[in-house]
Coordinates of N, CA and C and ligand atoms in Angstrom, one line a residue:
M32 N 0.9 -1.2 0.0 CA 0.0 0.0 0.0 C 0.9 1.2 0.0
Q33 N 0.6 2.2 -0.9 CA 1.3 3.4 -1.0 C 0.8 4.4 0.0
V34 N 1.6 4.9 0.9 CA 1.1 6.0 1.8 C 1.6 7.3 1.3
I35 N 0.7 8.2 1.1 CA 1.1 9.6 0.6 C 0.9 10.6 1.7
K36 N 2.1 11.1 2.1 CA 2.2 12.1 3.2 C 2.7 13.3 2.5
Y37 N 1.9 14.4 2.5 CA 2.4 15.7 2.0 C 3.2 16.4 3.1
V38 N 4.3 17.1 2.7 CA 5.0 18.0 3.6 C 4.7 19.4 3.1
F39 N 3.9 20.1 3.8 CA 3.6 21.5 3.3 C 4.7 22.4 3.6
Q40 N 4.9 23.4 2.8 CA 6.0 24.4 3.0 C 5.5 25.5 3.9
P41 N 6.1 25.6 5.1 CA 5.7 26.7 6.0 C 6.3 28.0 5.5
H42 N 5.6 29.1 5.7 CA 6.2 30.4 5.4 C 6.7 30.9 6.8
G43 N 7.9 30.6 7.1 CA 8.4 30.9 8.4 C 9.3 32.1 8.4
D44 N 9.2 32.9 9.5 CA 10.1 34.0 9.7 C 10.3 34.2 11.2
E45 N 10.9 35.2 11.7 CA 11.1 35.4 13.1 C 9.8 35.5 13.9
R46 N 8.7 35.7 13.2 CA 7.4 35.8 14.0 C 6.8 34.4 14.2
G47 N 7.2 33.4 13.4 CA 6.6 32.1 13.6 C 6.4 31.5 12.2
Q48 N 5.4 30.5 12.2 CA 5.2 29.7 11.0 C 3.8 29.9 10.5
L49 N 3.6 29.8 9.2 CA 2.3 29.9 8.6 C 2.2 28.9 7.4
V50 N 1.2 28.1 7.4 CA 1.0 27.1 6.3 C -0.3 27.5 5.6
A51 N -0.2 27.6 4.3 CA -1.4 27.9 3.4 C -1.6 26.7 2.6
L52 N -2.9 26.3 2.5 CA -3.3 25.2 1.7 C -4.3 25.6 0.6
E53 N -3.9 25.4 -0.7 CA -4.8 25.8 -1.8 C -5.2 24.6 -2.5
E54 N -6.5 24.5 -2.9 CA -7.0 23.4 -3.7 C -6.2 23.3 -5.1
F55 N -6.0 22.1 -5.5 CA -5.3 21.8 -6.8 C -3.8 22.3 -6.8
K56 N -3.4 22.8 -5.7 CA -2.0 23.2 -5.6 C -1.3 22.4 -4.5
D57 N -1.7 22.7 -3.3 CA -1.1 21.9 -2.2 C -2.0 20.7 -1.9
I58 N -3.3 20.8 -2.3 CA -4.2 19.7 -2.0 C -4.7 19.2 -3.4
P59 N -4.7 17.9 -3.6 CA -5.0 17.4 -5.0 C -6.4 17.4 -5.4
F60 N -7.3 18.0 -4.6 CA -8.7 18.0 -5.0 C -9.4 19.4 -4.6
K61 N -10.6 19.6 -5.1 CA -11.3 20.8 -4.6 C -11.8 20.6 -3.2
I62 N -11.5 21.5 -2.3 CA -11.9 21.4 -0.9 C -13.3 21.8 -0.7
K63 N -14.2 20.9 -0.5 CA -15.6 21.2 -0.3 C -16.0 21.3 1.1
R64 N -15.1 20.8 2.0 CA -15.5 20.8 3.4 C -14.3 20.6 4.3
V65 N -14.3 21.4 5.4 CA -13.2 21.2 6.4 C -13.9 20.9 7.7
Y66 N -13.4 19.9 8.5 CA -13.9 19.7 9.8 C -12.7 19.3 10.7
Y67 N -12.9 19.4 12.0 CA -11.8 19.0 12.9 C -12.3 18.5 14.2
M68 N -11.5 17.6 14.7 CA -11.8 17.0 16.0 C -10.8 17.5 17.1
Y69 N -11.4 17.7 18.3 CA -10.5 18.2 19.4 C -11.2 17.7 20.7
D70 N -10.5 17.8 21.8 CA -11.0 17.3 23.1 C -11.4 15.8 23.0
T71 N -10.6 15.1 22.2 CA -10.9 13.7 22.1 C -10.5 13.0 23.4
A72 N -11.5 12.2 23.9 CA -11.3 11.5 25.2 C -10.2 10.4 25.0
K73 N -9.5 10.2 26.2 CA -8.4 9.2 26.2 C -9.0 7.8 25.8
G74 N -8.2 7.1 25.0 CA -8.5 5.8 24.6 C -9.5 5.7 23.4
V75 N -10.1 6.8 23.0 CA -11.1 6.8 21.9 C -10.5 6.4 20.6
V76 N -11.2 5.6 19.8 CA -10.9 5.3 18.4 C -12.0 5.8 17.6
R77 N -11.7 6.8 16.7 CA -12.7 7.3 15.8 C -12.6 6.7 14.4
G78 N -13.5 7.1 13.5 CA -13.4 6.6 12.2 C -14.2 5.3 12.1
H79 N -13.5 4.2 11.9 CA -14.1 2.9 11.7 C -15.0 2.9 10.5
H80 N -14.6 3.5 9.4 CA -15.4 3.5 8.2 C -14.5 3.7 7.0
A81 N -15.1 3.5 5.8 CA -14.4 3.9 4.5 C -15.4 4.8 3.8
H82 N -15.0 5.3 2.7 CA -15.8 6.2 1.9 C -15.8 5.6 0.4
K83 N -17.0 5.7 -0.2 CA -17.1 5.1 -1.6 C -16.4 6.1 -2.5
S84 N -16.5 7.4 -2.3 CA -15.8 8.3 -3.3 C -15.1 9.4 -2.7
L85 N -15.3 9.7 -1.4 CA -14.7 10.9 -0.8 C -13.2 10.7 -0.6
E86 N -12.4 11.7 -0.9 CA -11.0 11.8 -0.6 C -10.7 12.8 0.5
Q87 N -9.7 12.6 1.2 CA -9.4 13.5 2.3 C -7.9 13.7 2.5
I88 N -7.6 14.8 3.1 CA -6.2 15.0 3.7 C -6.4 15.3 5.2
L89 N -5.6 14.6 6.0 CA -5.7 14.7 7.4 C -4.5 15.5 7.9
V90 N -4.7 16.5 8.7 CA -3.6 17.3 9.2 C -3.8 17.4 10.7
C91 N -2.8 16.9 11.5 CA -2.9 17.0 13.0 C -2.2 18.4 13.3
I92 N -3.1 19.5 13.3 CA -2.5 20.8 13.4 C -2.0 21.1 14.8
H93 N -2.3 20.3 15.8 CA -1.8 20.5 17.1 C -1.8 19.1 17.8
G94 N -0.8 18.9 18.6 CA -0.7 17.6 19.3 C -0.4 16.4 18.3
S95 N -0.8 15.3 18.6 CA -0.5 14.1 17.8 C -1.6 13.0 17.9
C96 N -1.6 12.2 16.9 CA -2.5 11.0 16.9 C -2.0 10.0 15.9
K97 N -2.6 8.9 15.8 CA -2.2 7.9 14.8 C -3.4 7.5 13.9
I98 N -3.0 7.2 12.7 CA -4.1 6.8 11.7 C -3.8 5.4 11.2
L99 N -4.8 4.5 11.3 CA -4.6 3.2 10.7 C -5.3 3.2 9.4
L100 N -4.6 2.9 8.3 CA -5.2 2.8 7.0 C -5.2 1.3 6.6
D101 N -6.3 0.9 6.0 CA -6.5 -0.5 5.6 C -7.2 -0.6 4.3
N102 N -6.5 -1.1 3.3 CA -7.1 -1.2 1.9 C -7.8 -2.6 1.7
G103 N -8.0 -3.3 2.7 CA -8.6 -4.6 2.6 C -7.6 -5.8 2.5
Q104 N -6.4 -5.4 2.2 CA -5.4 -6.4 2.0 C -4.2 -6.2 2.9
E105 N -4.0 -4.9 3.2 CA -2.8 -4.5 3.9 C -3.2 -3.3 4.9
K106 N -2.6 -3.3 6.1 CA -2.8 -2.2 7.0 C -1.5 -1.5 7.3
K107 N -1.7 -0.2 7.4 CA -0.5 0.7 7.8 C -0.9 1.6 8.9
I108 N 0.0 1.9 9.8 CA -0.2 2.8 10.9 C 0.7 4.0 10.6
I109 N 0.1 5.2 10.6 CA 0.8 6.4 10.2 C 0.7 7.4 11.4
P110 N 1.8 7.7 12.1 CA 1.7 8.8 13.1 C 1.6 10.2 12.5
L111 N 0.7 11.0 13.0 CA 0.6 12.4 12.6 C 1.0 13.3 13.8
E112 N 2.1 14.0 13.7 CA 2.5 14.8 14.8 C 3.1 16.1 14.4
K113 N 3.0 16.5 13.2 CA 3.6 17.8 12.7 C 2.5 18.6 12.1
P114 N 2.4 19.9 12.4 CA 1.3 20.7 11.8 C 1.5 21.0 10.3
Y115 N 2.7 20.6 9.8 CA 2.9 20.8 8.3 C 2.9 19.5 7.5
E116 N 2.3 18.4 8.1 CA 2.2 17.2 7.4 C 0.8 16.9 7.1
G117 N 0.5 16.4 5.9 CA -0.9 16.0 5.6 C -0.9 14.6 5.0
L118 N -1.8 13.8 5.6 CA -1.9 12.4 5.1 C -3.1 12.3 4.1
Y119 N -2.8 11.8 2.9 CA -3.8 11.6 1.9 C -4.6 10.3 2.2
V120 N -5.9 10.4 2.3 CA -6.7 9.2 2.4 C -7.6 9.0 1.3
A121 N -7.4 8.1 0.4 CA -8.2 7.9 -0.8 C -9.6 7.3 -0.4
N122 N -10.5 7.3 -1.4 CA -11.7 6.5 -1.2 C -11.4 5.0 -1.1
N123 N -12.3 4.2 -0.7 CA -12.1 2.8 -0.6 C -11.0 2.4 0.4
M124 N -10.9 3.2 1.4 CA -9.8 2.9 2.4 C -10.4 3.0 3.8
W125 N -10.3 1.9 4.5 CA -10.8 1.8 5.9 C -9.9 2.6 6.7
R126 N -10.4 3.5 7.6 CA -9.5 4.3 8.5 C -10.0 4.3 9.9
E127 N -9.0 4.3 10.8 CA -9.3 4.5 12.2 C -8.3 5.5 12.8
M128 N -8.8 6.4 13.6 CA -7.9 7.4 14.2 C -7.9 7.2 15.7
Y129 N -6.7 7.1 16.3 CA -6.6 6.8 17.7 C -5.3 7.4 18.3
D130 N -5.1 7.1 19.6 CA -3.9 7.6 20.3 C -3.8 9.1 20.2
F131 N -5.0 9.8 20.4 CA -5.0 11.2 20.4 C -4.3 11.8 21.6
S132 N -3.4 12.7 21.5 CA -2.9 13.4 22.7 C -4.0 14.3 23.2
T133 N -4.0 14.7 24.4 CA -5.1 15.5 25.0 C -5.2 16.8 24.3
D134 N -4.1 17.3 23.7 CA -4.2 18.6 23.0 C -4.4 18.5 21.5
A135 N -4.7 17.3 21.0 CA -4.7 17.0 19.6 C -5.9 17.7 18.9
V136 N -5.6 18.4 17.8 CA -6.6 18.9 16.9 C -6.4 18.3 15.5
L137 N -7.3 17.4 15.1 CA -7.1 16.8 13.8 C -8.1 17.4 12.8
M138 N -7.5 18.1 11.8 CA -8.2 18.8 10.8 C -8.3 17.9 9.6
V139 N -9.5 17.9 9.0 CA -9.7 17.0 7.8 C -10.2 17.9 6.6
L140 N -9.5 17.9 5.5 CA -9.9 18.6 4.3 C -10.6 17.5 3.4
A141 N -11.8 17.8 3.0 CA -12.6 16.7 2.3 C -13.0 17.2 0.9
S142 N -13.1 16.2 0.0 CA -13.4 16.5 -1.4 C -14.9 16.6 -1.7
E143 N -15.7 16.2 -0.7 CA -17.1 16.3 -0.8 C -17.8 16.8 0.4
L144 N -19.1 17.3 0.2 CA -19.9 17.7 1.3 C -20.3 16.4 2.1
Y145 N -20.7 16.6 3.3 CA -21.1 15.5 4.2 C -22.3 14.7 3.6
D146 N -22.1 13.4 3.4 CA -23.2 12.6 2.8 C -23.1 11.2 3.4
E147 N -24.0 10.9 4.3 CA -24.0 9.6 5.0 C -24.0 8.4 4.0
N148 N -24.6 8.6 2.8 CA -24.7 7.5 1.8 C -23.3 7.2 1.2
D149 N -22.3 8.0 1.4 CA -21.0 7.8 0.9 C -20.1 6.9 1.9
Y150 N -20.7 6.7 3.1 CA -20.0 6.0 4.2 C -20.2 4.5 4.0
I151 N -19.2 3.7 4.3 CA -19.3 2.3 4.5 C -18.9 2.1 6.0
R152 N -19.8 1.8 6.9 CA -19.5 1.7 8.3 C -19.3 0.3 8.9
N153 N -19.5 -0.7 8.0 CA -19.3 -2.1 8.4 C -18.2 -2.7 7.7
Y154 N -17.3 -3.3 8.4 CA -16.0 -3.8 7.8 C -16.3 -4.9 6.7
D155 N -17.3 -5.8 7.0 CA -17.6 -6.8 6.0 C -18.2 -6.2 4.7
D156 N -19.0 -5.1 4.9 CA -19.6 -4.4 3.8 C -18.4 -3.8 3.0
F157 N -17.4 -3.3 3.7 CA -16.3 -2.7 3.0 C -15.6 -3.7 2.1
L158 N -15.3 -4.9 2.7 CA -14.6 -5.9 1.9 C -15.5 -6.3 0.7
N159 N -16.8 -6.4 0.9 CA -17.7 -6.7 -0.2 C -17.7 -5.6 -1.3
F160 N -17.7 -4.4 -0.8 CA -17.7 -3.3 -1.7 C -16.4 -3.3 -2.6
L161 N -15.3 -3.7 -2.0 CA -14.0 -3.8 -2.8 C -14.1 -4.9 -3.8
K162 N -14.7 -6.0 -3.4 CA -14.9 -7.1 -4.4 C -15.7 -6.7 -5.6
V163 N -16.8 -6.1 -5.3 CA -17.8 -5.8 -6.3 C -17.2 -4.7 -7.2
N164 N -16.4 -3.8 -6.7 CA -15.9 -2.7 -7.5 C -14.5 -2.9 -8.0
K165 N -14.0 -4.1 -7.9 CA -12.7 -4.5 -8.3 C -12.4 -4.0 -9.7
G166 N -11.3 -3.4 -9.9 CA -10.9 -3.0 -11.3 C -11.5 -1.7 -11.7
E167 N -12.2 -1.0 -10.8 CA -12.8 0.3 -11.2 C -11.8 1.4 -10.8
Ligands
TYD246 P1 -18.7 10.5 12.8 O1 -18.9 10.1 11.4 O2 -19.1 9.6 13.9 O3 -17.2 10.8 13.0 P2 -15.9 9.7 12.9 O4 -16.4 8.6 12.0 O5 -14.9 10.5 12.2 O6 -15.5 9.3 14.2 O7 -19.3 11.9 13.0 C1 -19.7 12.4 14.3 C2 -21.0 13.2 14.1 O8 -20.7 14.4 13.4 C3 -22.1 12.5 13.4 O9 -23.3 12.8 14.1 C4 -22.2 13.1 12.1 C5 -21.6 14.5 12.3 N1 -20.9 15.0 11.1 C6 -21.5 16.1 10.4 O10 -22.6 16.5 10.7 N2 -20.7 16.6 9.4 C7 -19.5 16.1 9.0 O11 -18.9 16.7 8.1 C8 -19.0 15.0 9.8 C9 -17.6 14.5 9.4 C10 -19.7 14.5 10.8

């Protein structure tokens, strides 16, 4: 499984750092939605789903967390701990987010508006979806 982690270029000077993210330039899709998670309770695992067509970039803009990616054949765990790193998460990819530090803010840039019909929330349904859509 190929893991795509973007390293964004901070505009740093003696005042500090600034990262700017533009669609089709820093981010490979049109950004239709931004959401973020914070105050995540200790031990919580979020996600547990895949998307049929949504693509995302995950940026832990404060603190740290871990992302498990699973394409149905292979799993990878990717730590996110830098505010200038973005993890690309394709569609058809099972994801779980966990090990959030208490100060973690996980920001998600998404290619689509919120649509519950795009979610696959059951792991067996995910594996079936992959089988049915093989080669697409
Ligand atoms: P949920 O899908 O459970 O988050 P995750 O799978 O990442 O742990 O979403 C939590 C709640 O927030 C749920 O009631 C749906 C709502 N929600 C929105 O209204 N808009 C959104 O863009 C997202 C991601 C969630």
